[in-house]
Amino acid sequence: MHRNTIRWVVIFAAFSIIGIIIIQLYWVNQAYSLGEKQFIHRVDLALNDVADNAIKFTNDTTLLVNPVQREASNYYHIEVNQPLELPVLEAMLIAAFQNHNVTTDFEYGVYDCIADTMLLGQYIRYDSSFVARPNRYATIPVEKREQSYIGVYFPKQERYLLNKMGFWIFSSAILGVVILFFAFTTFVILRQRRLSEITREFINNMTHEFKTPISTIGVSSEVLQRNNYIQSEERLLKYTQLIARENQRLKKQVEKVLQMATLEKHDFQLHKEEVNIHHIIEQAVSSVQLALDEKAGSISTRLQARQPNLEADKVHLTNIIYNLLDNAIKYSGDEPPEVLVHTTNTRQGVVITVEDKGIGIGVSDMKHIFRKFYRVSTGNRHDVKGFGLGLSYVKLMVEAHKGTIQVKSKPGIGSTFIIYLPYKS
Ligand code: ADP
């Protein structure tokens, strides 16, 4: 994928995740506030019941307006005219909380305004019902007031509310895991991307470094082959020919690796110039001559295009024709290769046809052969080596020149590759 595309995908995904986190936080907050409101409402009802019962119990006839006051969402006062005894108050509180489904620990105390003292009650723990915990003393705040009051404090209110939010905590945890995976995947993608860039650059530099010594060896071996002394020494001539042949092979492999590097590099540049397609074909034919001779094959050309000049990248165009010829020779089967290269004109461009009488390609393989690294498995039976990159390179380059490529083939009969290239791309 293109470097910029990856960057945008990551930025977009990061923004989406931030958006999801904000929405999740909003809903968690809403759910907590709702739980808190419900809690306050239930406690209010329960404590109003206690206030009513306290009035009845103490035979107090004075009417108190709004006896229940909320000091905080976990701390409440009930104003009373006469302080109650602690065991009575405890029983009233427990009954009221059970009635109104307030199921969390609480502490209570009674402030006597005349004696100015706070009588602290017990810490009542809620398990499946309310149980007094005599060892823990209530810690409710003592406030001096003009009016006696009952103080009720819920020390675990926050935890109680959080426990009621099981679904939200679960969904937040899942979201957390998704974010972790996202962060990890992004990290891996970026690291892989960097690695592949380094590898590509390395391959590019390395193969370029190889090219100079290869051509020097090529020139030197040619000079050696022409030397009279070497020509008279059969053994030496054989070795120099071997050097030339192997050097040629090495050159071919380096070319392939360079083509692969071009395939990886999506932003390659075409250096267009006026080229004669017939010259290119003749050049490519002479490059494959050695391989052709080894298999005792033949190439015939019918270069009938009246207008063979195109605006194209010379190097890539040569590689395109070379790859097709190379394949036509490689996949000839047991028979000597017979290749025909044909050109004609259309109104807007040139059509180049490379036809062979080789092993052919099955219908099911035909739609895959232009994919990178795809090789027809029977290719191996004939011990034909390759990377599966040639045709994907050809297609990429033909399309970069705004051309098209087609293939017609029948197994056992042969294949025909038809390339159309416009005069100006
Ligand atoms: P490579 O030749 O390195 O395997 P290519 O991309 O050039 O990779 O070709 C892909 C596959 O297409 C080859 O493995 C081969 O099976 C098939 N193929 C290509 N050209 C021909 C041809 N002229 N005749 C038969 N099969 C071919």
Tab-separated table of C-alpha atoms and ligand atoms in Angstrom:
chain	number	residue	atom	x	y	z
A	1	MET	CA	0.000	0.000	0.000
A	2	HIS	CA	1.134	3.502	-0.695
A	3	ARG	CA	2.946	5.201	2.203
A	4	ASN	CA	0.522	8.153	2.282
A	5	THR	CA	-2.507	5.868	2.140
A	6	ILE	CA	-1.258	3.977	5.199
A	7	ARG	CA	-0.705	7.253	7.019
A	8	TRP	CA	-4.253	8.429	6.253
A	9	VAL	CA	-5.777	5.084	7.186
A	10	VAL	CA	-3.939	5.173	10.543
A	11	ILE	CA	-4.936	8.808	11.221
A	12	PHE	CA	-8.553	8.117	10.277
A	13	ALA	CA	-8.688	4.955	12.390
A	14	ALA	CA	-7.095	6.784	15.342
A	15	PHE	CA	-9.711	9.556	15.092
A	16	SER	CA	-12.514	6.982	14.918
A	17	ILE	CA	-11.154	5.235	18.003
A	18	ILE	CA	-10.888	8.549	19.873
A	19	GLY	CA	-14.493	9.248	18.842
A	20	ILE	CA	-15.624	5.844	20.120
A	21	ILE	CA	-13.755	6.414	23.417
A	22	ILE	CA	-15.431	9.809	23.904
A	23	ILE	CA	-18.870	8.311	23.190
A	24	GLN	CA	-18.153	5.400	25.548
A	25	LEU	CA	-17.020	7.792	28.328
A	26	TYR	CA	-20.158	9.870	27.803
A	27	TRP	CA	-22.422	6.828	28.150
A	28	VAL	CA	-20.524	5.471	31.156
A	29	ASN	CA	-20.878	8.854	32.810
A	30	GLN	CA	-24.598	9.001	31.944
A	31	ALA	CA	-25.136	5.489	33.316
A	32	TYR	CA	-23.311	6.400	36.542
A	33	SER	CA	-25.344	9.600	37.013
A	34	LEU	CA	-28.564	7.686	36.392
A	35	GLY	CA	-27.575	5.030	38.943
A	36	GLU	CA	-26.704	7.767	41.427
A	37	LYS	CA	-30.053	9.506	40.882
A	38	GLN	CA	-31.927	6.258	41.443
A	39	PHE	CA	-29.891	5.595	44.585
A	40	ILE	CA	-30.640	9.091	45.954
A	41	HIS	CA	-34.316	8.645	45.191
A	42	ARG	CA	-34.530	5.281	46.971
A	43	VAL	CA	-32.582	6.520	49.985
A	44	ASP	CA	-34.817	9.592	50.125
A	45	LEU	CA	-37.952	7.425	50.206
A	46	ALA	CA	-36.448	5.106	52.831
A	47	LEU	CA	-35.293	7.956	55.093
A	48	ASN	CA	-38.664	9.712	54.807
A	49	ASP	CA	-40.225	6.470	56.057
A	50	VAL	CA	-37.758	6.506	58.958
A	51	ALA	CA	-38.626	10.157	59.703
A	52	ASP	CA	-42.365	9.299	59.779
A	53	ASN	CA	-41.765	6.296	62.038
A	54	ALA	CA	-39.536	8.365	64.353
A	55	ILE	CA	-42.303	10.929	64.797
A	56	LYS	CA	-44.796	8.187	65.547
A	57	PHE	CA	-42.404	6.421	67.923
A	58	THR	CA	-41.552	9.520	69.962
A	59	ASN	CA	-45.146	10.799	69.957
A	60	ASP	CA	-43.786	14.039	68.618
A	61	THR	CA	-46.595	16.288	67.472
A	62	THR	CA	-44.504	19.057	65.966
A	63	LEU	CA	-44.478	18.926	62.207
A	64	LEU	CA	-41.084	19.132	60.605
A	65	VAL	CA	-40.994	20.418	57.014
A	66	ASN	CA	-38.553	18.414	54.844
A	67	PRO	CA	-36.955	16.434	57.651
A	68	VAL	CA	-34.629	14.537	55.222
A	69	GLN	CA	-31.692	16.584	53.975
A	70	ARG	CA	-29.032	15.416	51.556
A	71	GLU	CA	-25.595	16.677	52.588
A	72	ALA	CA	-23.886	14.626	49.867
A	73	SER	CA	-25.061	11.764	47.667
A	74	ASN	CA	-23.694	9.377	50.328
A	75	TYR	CA	-24.510	11.354	53.486
A	76	TYR	CA	-27.959	12.366	54.808
A	77	HIS	CA	-29.543	14.050	57.833
A	78	ILE	CA	-33.008	13.389	59.265
A	79	GLU	CA	-34.051	16.186	61.556
A	80	VAL	CA	-35.857	15.050	64.742
A	81	ASN	CA	-37.140	16.899	67.774
A	82	GLN	CA	-36.178	14.139	70.220
A	83	PRO	CA	-33.204	11.843	69.716
A	84	LEU	CA	-34.104	8.152	69.396
A	85	GLU	CA	-32.403	5.267	71.067
A	86	LEU	CA	-29.830	3.633	68.817
A	87	PRO	CA	-31.220	0.034	68.655
A	88	VAL	CA	-34.670	1.365	67.750
A	89	LEU	CA	-33.236	3.629	65.067
A	90	GLU	CA	-31.123	0.779	63.662
A	91	ALA	CA	-34.154	-1.473	63.298
A	92	MET	CA	-36.079	1.330	61.565
A	93	LEU	CA	-33.248	2.048	59.136
A	94	ILE	CA	-32.755	-1.625	58.225
A	95	ALA	CA	-36.477	-2.137	57.630
A	96	ALA	CA	-36.711	1.007	55.464
A	97	PHE	CA	-33.644	0.144	53.387
A	98	GLN	CA	-34.913	-3.387	52.832
A	99	ASN	CA	-38.274	-2.015	51.751
A	100	HIS	CA	-36.731	0.358	49.246
A	101	ASN	CA	-34.024	-1.949	48.013
A	102	VAL	CA	-31.042	0.072	49.249
A	103	THR	CA	-28.591	-2.794	49.518
A	104	THR	CA	-25.254	-1.357	50.603
A	105	ASP	CA	-23.358	-0.899	53.882
A	106	PHE	CA	-24.295	2.083	56.033
A	107	GLU	CA	-23.389	3.821	59.260
A	108	TYR	CA	-25.587	5.926	61.448
A	109	GLY	CA	-25.462	8.161	64.478
A	110	VAL	CA	-27.730	10.473	66.476
A	111	TYR	CA	-26.842	14.044	67.338
A	112	ASP	CA	-28.431	15.411	70.502
A	113	CYS	CA	-28.444	19.208	70.236
A	114	ILE	CA	-29.219	19.775	73.937
A	115	ALA	CA	-26.358	17.583	75.172
A	116	ASP	CA	-24.265	18.626	72.107
A	117	THR	CA	-23.036	15.045	71.621
A	118	MET	CA	-23.104	12.576	68.783
A	119	LEU	CA	-24.055	9.034	69.698
A	120	LEU	CA	-22.396	6.884	67.081
A	121	GLY	CA	-24.256	3.805	65.923
A	122	GLN	CA	-22.857	0.704	64.246
A	123	TYR	CA	-21.340	-0.088	60.910
A	124	ILE	CA	-24.029	-2.224	59.269
A	125	ARG	CA	-22.714	-4.426	56.531
A	126	TYR	CA	-24.909	-5.643	53.730
A	127	ASP	CA	-24.256	-9.156	52.549
A	128	SER	CA	-27.441	-10.915	51.628
A	129	SER	CA	-29.119	-8.988	54.451
A	130	PHE	CA	-27.985	-6.302	56.870
A	131	VAL	CA	-25.576	-7.455	59.598
A	132	ALA	CA	-24.063	-5.321	62.325
A	133	ARG	CA	-20.278	-5.260	62.470
A	134	PRO	CA	-19.617	-4.342	66.135
A	135	ASN	CA	-15.888	-4.087	65.649
A	136	ARG	CA	-16.150	-1.293	63.156
A	137	TYR	CA	-17.271	1.996	64.522
A	138	ALA	CA	-19.132	4.483	62.466
A	139	THR	CA	-17.074	7.287	61.099
A	140	ILE	CA	-19.797	9.695	60.099
A	141	PRO	CA	-18.900	13.352	60.439
A	142	VAL	CA	-20.132	15.150	63.545
A	143	GLU	CA	-21.664	18.545	62.880
A	144	LYS	CA	-22.892	20.843	65.618
A	145	ARG	CA	-26.440	21.973	64.874
A	146	GLU	CA	-29.291	23.820	66.605
A	147	GLN	CA	-31.539	20.875	65.744
A	148	SER	CA	-31.097	17.226	66.756
A	149	TYR	CA	-30.630	14.921	63.769
A	150	ILE	CA	-29.960	11.368	62.672
A	151	GLY	CA	-26.916	11.058	60.403
A	152	VAL	CA	-26.803	8.242	57.832
A	153	TYR	CA	-23.663	7.624	55.843
A	154	PHE	CA	-23.017	5.140	53.005
A	155	PRO	CA	-19.240	4.479	52.966
A	156	LYS	CA	-19.354	2.133	49.942
A	157	GLN	CA	-21.816	4.032	47.800
A	158	GLU	CA	-19.387	4.513	44.912
A	159	ARG	CA	-18.454	0.843	44.757
A	160	TYR	CA	-22.148	-0.083	45.022
A	161	LEU	CA	-22.978	2.134	42.034
A	162	LEU	CA	-20.055	0.757	40.019
A	163	ASN	CA	-21.189	-2.818	40.762
A	164	LYS	CA	-24.549	-1.992	39.218
A	165	MET	CA	-22.757	-0.935	35.993
A	166	GLY	CA	-21.549	-4.425	35.042
A	167	PHE	CA	-22.519	-4.105	31.368
A	168	TRP	CA	-20.723	-0.786	30.938
A	169	ILE	CA	-17.575	-1.997	32.635
A	170	PHE	CA	-17.608	-5.116	30.427
A	171	SER	CA	-18.106	-3.137	27.205
A	172	SER	CA	-15.370	-0.666	28.253
A	173	ALA	CA	-13.004	-3.595	28.864
A	174	ILE	CA	-13.779	-4.986	25.384
A	175	LEU	CA	-13.179	-1.551	23.905
A	176	GLY	CA	-9.862	-1.413	25.757
A	177	VAL	CA	-8.836	-4.764	24.256
A	178	VAL	CA	-9.844	-3.587	20.747
A	179	ILE	CA	-7.764	-0.431	21.193
A	180	LEU	CA	-4.795	-2.494	22.348
A	181	PHE	CA	-5.082	-4.733	19.280
A	182	PHE	CA	-5.440	-1.701	17.046
A	183	ALA	CA	-2.338	-0.085	18.544
A	184	PHE	CA	-0.388	-3.327	18.197
A	185	THR	CA	-1.511	-3.864	14.571
A	186	THR	CA	-0.650	-0.288	13.640
A	187	PHE	CA	2.757	-0.665	15.226
A	188	VAL	CA	3.400	-3.905	13.297
A	189	ILE	CA	2.188	-2.416	9.984
A	190	LEU	CA	4.389	0.645	10.350
A	191	ARG	CA	7.385	-1.455	11.324
A	192	GLN	CA	6.833	-3.851	8.387
A	193	ARG	CA	6.435	-0.909	6.080
A	194	ARG	CA	9.724	0.558	7.257
A	195	LEU	CA	11.418	-2.827	6.918
A	196	SER	CA	10.179	-3.344	3.377
A	197	GLU	CA	11.339	0.146	2.435
A	198	ILE	CA	14.796	-0.559	3.789
A	199	THR	CA	14.897	-3.915	1.962
A	200	ARG	CA	13.790	-2.322	-1.293
A	201	GLU	CA	16.370	0.411	-1.056
A	202	PHE	CA	19.009	-2.166	-0.218
A	203	ILE	CA	18.068	-4.347	-3.215
A	204	ASN	CA	18.081	-1.321	-5.494
A	205	ASN	CA	21.481	-0.131	-4.353
A	206	MET	CA	22.948	-3.603	-4.325
A	207	THR	CA	21.830	-4.513	-7.834
A	208	HIS	CA	23.044	-1.185	-9.200
A	209	GLU	CA	26.389	-1.880	-7.567
A	210	PHE	CA	26.430	-5.246	-9.347
A	211	LYS	CA	25.765	-3.826	-12.767
A	212	THR	CA	29.124	-2.098	-13.263
A	213	PRO	CA	31.340	-5.125	-12.480
A	214	ILE	CA	29.065	-7.346	-14.609
A	215	SER	CA	29.414	-5.132	-17.657
A	216	THR	CA	33.189	-4.836	-17.081
A	217	ILE	CA	33.467	-8.626	-16.927
A	218	GLY	CA	31.308	-8.843	-20.083
A	219	VAL	CA	33.527	-6.465	-22.053
A	220	SER	CA	36.718	-8.102	-20.755
A	221	SER	CA	35.579	-11.619	-21.629
A	222	GLU	CA	34.630	-10.458	-25.116
A	223	VAL	CA	38.095	-8.966	-25.594
A	224	LEU	CA	39.629	-12.188	-24.309
A	225	GLN	CA	37.572	-14.320	-26.686
A	226	ARG	CA	38.850	-12.270	-29.634
A	227	ASN	CA	42.477	-12.725	-28.589
A	228	ASN	CA	44.437	-14.873	-31.077
A	229	TYR	CA	46.392	-16.709	-28.426
A	230	ILE	CA	43.247	-17.685	-26.517
A	231	GLN	CA	41.474	-18.675	-29.706
A	232	SER	CA	44.297	-21.073	-30.480
A	233	GLU	CA	44.134	-22.629	-26.979
A	234	GLU	CA	40.941	-24.636	-26.941
A	235	ARG	CA	40.880	-25.055	-23.149
A	236	LEU	CA	41.322	-21.324	-22.481
A	237	LEU	CA	38.697	-20.427	-25.068
A	238	LYS	CA	36.265	-22.771	-23.367
A	239	TYR	CA	36.856	-21.053	-20.026
A	240	THR	CA	36.456	-17.555	-21.433
A	241	GLN	CA	33.225	-18.601	-23.142
A	242	LEU	CA	32.073	-20.045	-19.843
A	243	ILE	CA	32.844	-16.750	-18.094
A	244	ALA	CA	30.903	-14.856	-20.782
A	245	ARG	CA	27.910	-17.194	-20.541
A	246	GLU	CA	27.721	-17.225	-16.766
A	247	ASN	CA	28.187	-13.461	-16.709
A	248	GLN	CA	25.260	-13.158	-19.093
A	249	ARG	CA	23.163	-15.284	-16.745
A	250	LEU	CA	24.159	-13.197	-13.770
A	251	LYS	CA	23.196	-10.069	-15.694
A	252	LYS	CA	19.797	-11.557	-16.415
A	253	GLN	CA	19.179	-12.378	-12.756
A	254	VAL	CA	20.228	-8.899	-11.645
A	255	GLU	CA	17.820	-7.434	-14.225
A	256	LYS	CA	15.032	-9.581	-12.769
A	257	VAL	CA	15.760	-8.389	-9.239
A	258	LEU	CA	15.769	-4.796	-10.464
A	259	GLN	CA	12.431	-5.350	-12.138
A	260	MET	CA	11.094	-6.741	-8.885
A	261	ALA	CA	12.299	-3.644	-7.048
A	262	THR	CA	10.441	-1.532	-9.635
A	263	LEU	CA	7.300	-3.560	-8.987
A	264	GLU	CA	7.567	-2.829	-5.268
A	265	LYS	CA	8.135	0.853	-5.877
A	266	HIS	CA	4.738	2.256	-6.758
A	267	ASP	CA	5.948	5.726	-7.593
A	268	PHE	CA	8.387	4.707	-10.366
A	269	GLN	CA	9.142	7.252	-13.067
A	270	LEU	CA	8.980	6.548	-16.800
A	271	HIS	CA	11.689	8.253	-18.824
A	272	LYS	CA	9.854	8.630	-22.102
A	273	GLU	CA	11.534	9.254	-25.409
A	274	GLU	CA	10.855	8.525	-29.060
A	275	VAL	CA	11.660	4.830	-29.591
A	276	ASN	CA	11.373	2.505	-32.549
A	277	ILE	CA	9.614	-0.664	-31.426
A	278	HIS	CA	11.272	-2.670	-34.234
A	279	HIS	CA	14.732	-1.746	-32.957
A	280	ILE	CA	13.685	-2.732	-29.447
A	281	ILE	CA	12.366	-6.097	-30.675
A	282	GLU	CA	15.574	-6.774	-32.616
A	283	GLN	CA	17.621	-5.891	-29.540
A	284	ALA	CA	15.541	-8.207	-27.337
A	285	VAL	CA	15.790	-11.015	-29.918
A	286	SER	CA	19.576	-10.765	-29.901
A	287	SER	CA	19.582	-10.844	-26.057
A	288	VAL	CA	17.715	-14.165	-26.012
A	289	GLN	CA	19.774	-15.658	-28.835
A	290	LEU	CA	22.038	-17.565	-26.452
A	291	ALA	CA	19.128	-19.197	-24.599
A	292	LEU	CA	17.527	-19.949	-27.956
A	293	ASP	CA	20.685	-21.609	-29.280
A	294	GLU	CA	20.958	-23.758	-26.152
A	295	LYS	CA	17.517	-25.209	-26.962
A	296	ALA	CA	18.116	-25.235	-30.731
A	297	GLY	CA	15.092	-22.992	-31.223
A	298	SER	CA	14.240	-20.265	-33.693
A	299	ILE	CA	12.574	-16.858	-33.657
A	300	SER	CA	11.020	-15.360	-36.742
A	301	THR	CA	9.861	-11.783	-36.932
A	302	ARG	CA	7.185	-10.193	-39.090
A	303	LEU	CA	7.598	-6.533	-38.260
A	304	GLN	CA	4.830	-5.057	-40.340
A	305	ALA	CA	3.986	-1.917	-38.436
A	306	ARG	CA	4.368	0.999	-40.853
A	307	GLN	CA	4.639	3.460	-38.039
A	308	PRO	CA	6.899	1.768	-35.439
A	309	ASN	CA	7.780	4.911	-33.471
A	310	LEU	CA	6.333	5.352	-29.989
A	311	GLU	CA	6.818	7.631	-27.065
A	312	ALA	CA	7.906	5.197	-24.351
A	313	ASP	CA	10.503	4.269	-21.748
A	314	LYS	CA	13.189	2.423	-23.675
A	315	VAL	CA	14.486	0.319	-20.792
A	316	HIS	CA	11.083	-0.864	-19.640
A	317	LEU	CA	9.882	-1.507	-23.188
A	318	THR	CA	12.949	-3.662	-23.856
A	319	ASN	CA	12.300	-5.562	-20.621
A	320	ILE	CA	8.664	-6.143	-21.635
A	321	ILE	CA	9.610	-7.729	-24.974
A	322	TYR	CA	12.541	-9.547	-23.408
A	323	ASN	CA	10.342	-11.095	-20.688
A	324	LEU	CA	7.798	-12.330	-23.244
A	325	LEU	CA	10.494	-13.839	-25.461
A	326	ASP	CA	12.231	-15.360	-22.452
A	327	ASN	CA	8.964	-17.011	-21.357
A	328	ALA	CA	8.234	-18.238	-24.904
A	329	ILE	CA	11.626	-19.976	-24.885
A	330	LYS	CA	11.441	-21.184	-21.257
A	331	TYR	CA	7.974	-22.720	-21.566
A	332	SER	CA	8.555	-24.488	-24.907
A	333	GLY	CA	8.273	-27.958	-23.405
A	334	ASP	CA	10.423	-30.745	-24.823
A	335	GLU	CA	10.322	-29.415	-28.388
A	336	PRO	CA	12.770	-26.717	-29.613
A	337	PRO	CA	11.099	-23.312	-29.169
A	338	GLU	CA	9.463	-21.748	-32.208
A	339	VAL	CA	8.603	-18.121	-31.635
A	340	LEU	CA	6.990	-15.561	-33.869
A	341	VAL	CA	7.019	-11.839	-33.178
A	342	HIS	CA	4.608	-9.800	-35.189
A	343	THR	CA	3.778	-6.076	-35.237
A	344	THR	CA	0.968	-4.088	-36.871
A	345	ASN	CA	-0.513	-0.641	-36.506
A	346	THR	CA	-3.905	0.470	-35.340
A	347	ARG	CA	-5.095	4.054	-35.676
A	348	GLN	CA	-3.769	5.036	-32.275
A	349	GLY	CA	-0.846	2.736	-31.673
A	350	VAL	CA	1.123	-0.432	-32.248
A	351	VAL	CA	0.089	-4.041	-31.607
A	352	ILE	CA	2.896	-6.460	-30.783
A	353	THR	CA	2.184	-10.186	-30.791
A	354	VAL	CA	4.515	-12.805	-29.326
A	355	GLU	CA	3.415	-16.279	-30.317
A	356	ASP	CA	4.928	-19.624	-29.319
A	357	LYS	CA	4.177	-23.308	-29.823
A	358	GLY	CA	5.048	-24.194	-26.241
A	359	ILE	CA	3.262	-25.951	-23.386
A	360	GLY	CA	0.418	-23.395	-23.247
A	361	ILE	CA	-1.582	-22.247	-20.229
A	362	GLY	CA	-4.799	-23.782	-18.849
A	363	VAL	CA	-7.969	-21.652	-18.609
A	364	SER	CA	-7.927	-21.682	-14.798
A	365	ASP	CA	-4.329	-20.390	-14.680
A	366	MET	CA	-4.803	-17.804	-17.389
A	367	LYS	CA	-6.519	-15.273	-15.100
A	368	HIS	CA	-3.760	-15.548	-12.478
A	369	ILE	CA	-0.536	-15.421	-14.485
A	370	PHE	CA	-0.283	-11.629	-14.265
A	371	ARG	CA	-0.349	-11.770	-10.458
A	372	LYS	CA	2.870	-11.211	-8.574
A	373	PHE	CA	4.664	-14.480	-7.605
A	374	TYR	CA	2.107	-16.650	-9.420
A	375	ARG	CA	3.592	-19.636	-11.227
A	376	VAL	CA	1.732	-22.418	-12.981
A	377	SER	CA	2.638	-25.518	-11.027
A	378	THR	CA	3.401	-27.672	-14.103
A	379	GLY	CA	6.151	-25.184	-14.847
A	380	ASN	CA	8.230	-26.915	-12.216
A	381	ARG	CA	7.851	-30.309	-13.854
A	382	HIS	CA	9.931	-29.066	-16.712
A	383	ASP	CA	12.434	-27.745	-14.250
A	384	VAL	CA	11.797	-24.179	-15.412
A	385	LYS	CA	13.053	-21.740	-12.820
A	386	GLY	CA	11.481	-18.359	-12.195
A	387	PHE	CA	10.181	-15.939	-9.583
A	388	GLY	CA	6.674	-15.507	-11.005
A	389	LEU	CA	7.404	-11.798	-11.447
A	390	GLY	CA	7.959	-11.448	-15.195
A	391	LEU	CA	4.361	-11.124	-16.350
A	392	SER	CA	3.238	-8.965	-13.429
A	393	TYR	CA	6.062	-6.595	-14.325
A	394	VAL	CA	5.036	-6.685	-18.009
A	395	LYS	CA	1.404	-5.876	-17.177
A	396	LEU	CA	2.375	-3.070	-14.785
A	397	MET	CA	4.626	-1.463	-17.376
A	398	VAL	CA	2.214	-1.880	-20.294
A	399	GLU	CA	-0.495	-0.229	-18.216
A	400	ALA	CA	1.911	2.525	-17.130
A	401	HIS	CA	2.236	3.255	-20.880
A	402	LYS	CA	-1.599	3.314	-21.095
A	403	GLY	CA	-1.546	0.108	-23.121
A	404	THR	CA	-3.255	-3.277	-22.728
A	405	ILE	CA	-2.116	-6.892	-22.639
A	406	GLN	CA	-4.093	-9.999	-23.567
A	407	VAL	CA	-3.259	-13.662	-23.660
A	408	LYS	CA	-4.673	-16.488	-25.746
A	409	SER	CA	-3.465	-19.964	-25.020
A	410	LYS	CA	-4.263	-23.660	-25.303
A	411	PRO	CA	-2.378	-26.280	-23.307
A	412	GLY	CA	-0.146	-28.354	-25.600
A	413	ILE	CA	-0.645	-25.984	-28.542
A	414	GLY	CA	0.945	-22.693	-27.535
A	415	SER	CA	0.417	-19.186	-26.258
A	416	THR	CA	0.003	-15.772	-27.826
A	417	PHE	CA	0.590	-12.556	-25.896
A	418	ILE	CA	-0.901	-9.472	-27.551
A	419	ILE	CA	0.238	-6.058	-26.423
A	420	TYR	CA	-1.250	-2.795	-27.557
A	421	LEU	CA	0.739	0.399	-26.959
A	422	PRO	CA	-0.510	3.858	-27.941
A	423	TYR	CA	1.823	6.214	-29.841
A	424	LYS	CA	1.610	8.716	-27.023
A	425	SER	CA	0.829	7.620	-23.481
B	1	ADP	P1	8.137	-16.950	-14.225
B	1	ADP	O1	8.367	-17.219	-15.667
B	1	ADP	O2	9.305	-16.338	-13.563
B	1	ADP	O3	7.575	-18.113	-13.504
B	1	ADP	P2	6.098	-15.112	-15.154
B	1	ADP	O4	5.349	-14.066	-14.408
B	1	ADP	O5	6.895	-14.663	-16.327
B	1	ADP	O6	7.007	-15.833	-14.090
B	1	ADP	O7	5.065	-16.189	-15.637
B	1	ADP	C1	4.060	-16.682	-14.767
B	1	ADP	C2	3.634	-18.070	-15.180
B	1	ADP	O8	2.944	-18.032	-16.414
B	1	ADP	C3	4.794	-19.005	-15.414
B	1	ADP	O9	5.115	-19.709	-14.241
B	1	ADP	C4	4.307	-19.937	-16.494
B	1	ADP	O10	3.731	-21.065	-15.934
B	1	ADP	C5	3.232	-19.148	-17.229
B	1	ADP	N1	3.708	-18.678	-18.526
B	1	ADP	C6	4.216	-17.480	-18.835
B	1	ADP	N2	4.507	-17.360	-20.126
B	1	ADP	C7	4.204	-18.557	-20.684
B	1	ADP	C8	4.280	-19.097	-22.023
B	1	ADP	N3	4.742	-18.379	-23.035
B	1	ADP	N4	3.875	-20.369	-22.210
B	1	ADP	C9	3.378	-21.097	-21.188
B	1	ADP	N5	3.269	-20.646	-19.923
B	1	ADP	C10	3.681	-19.413	-19.653
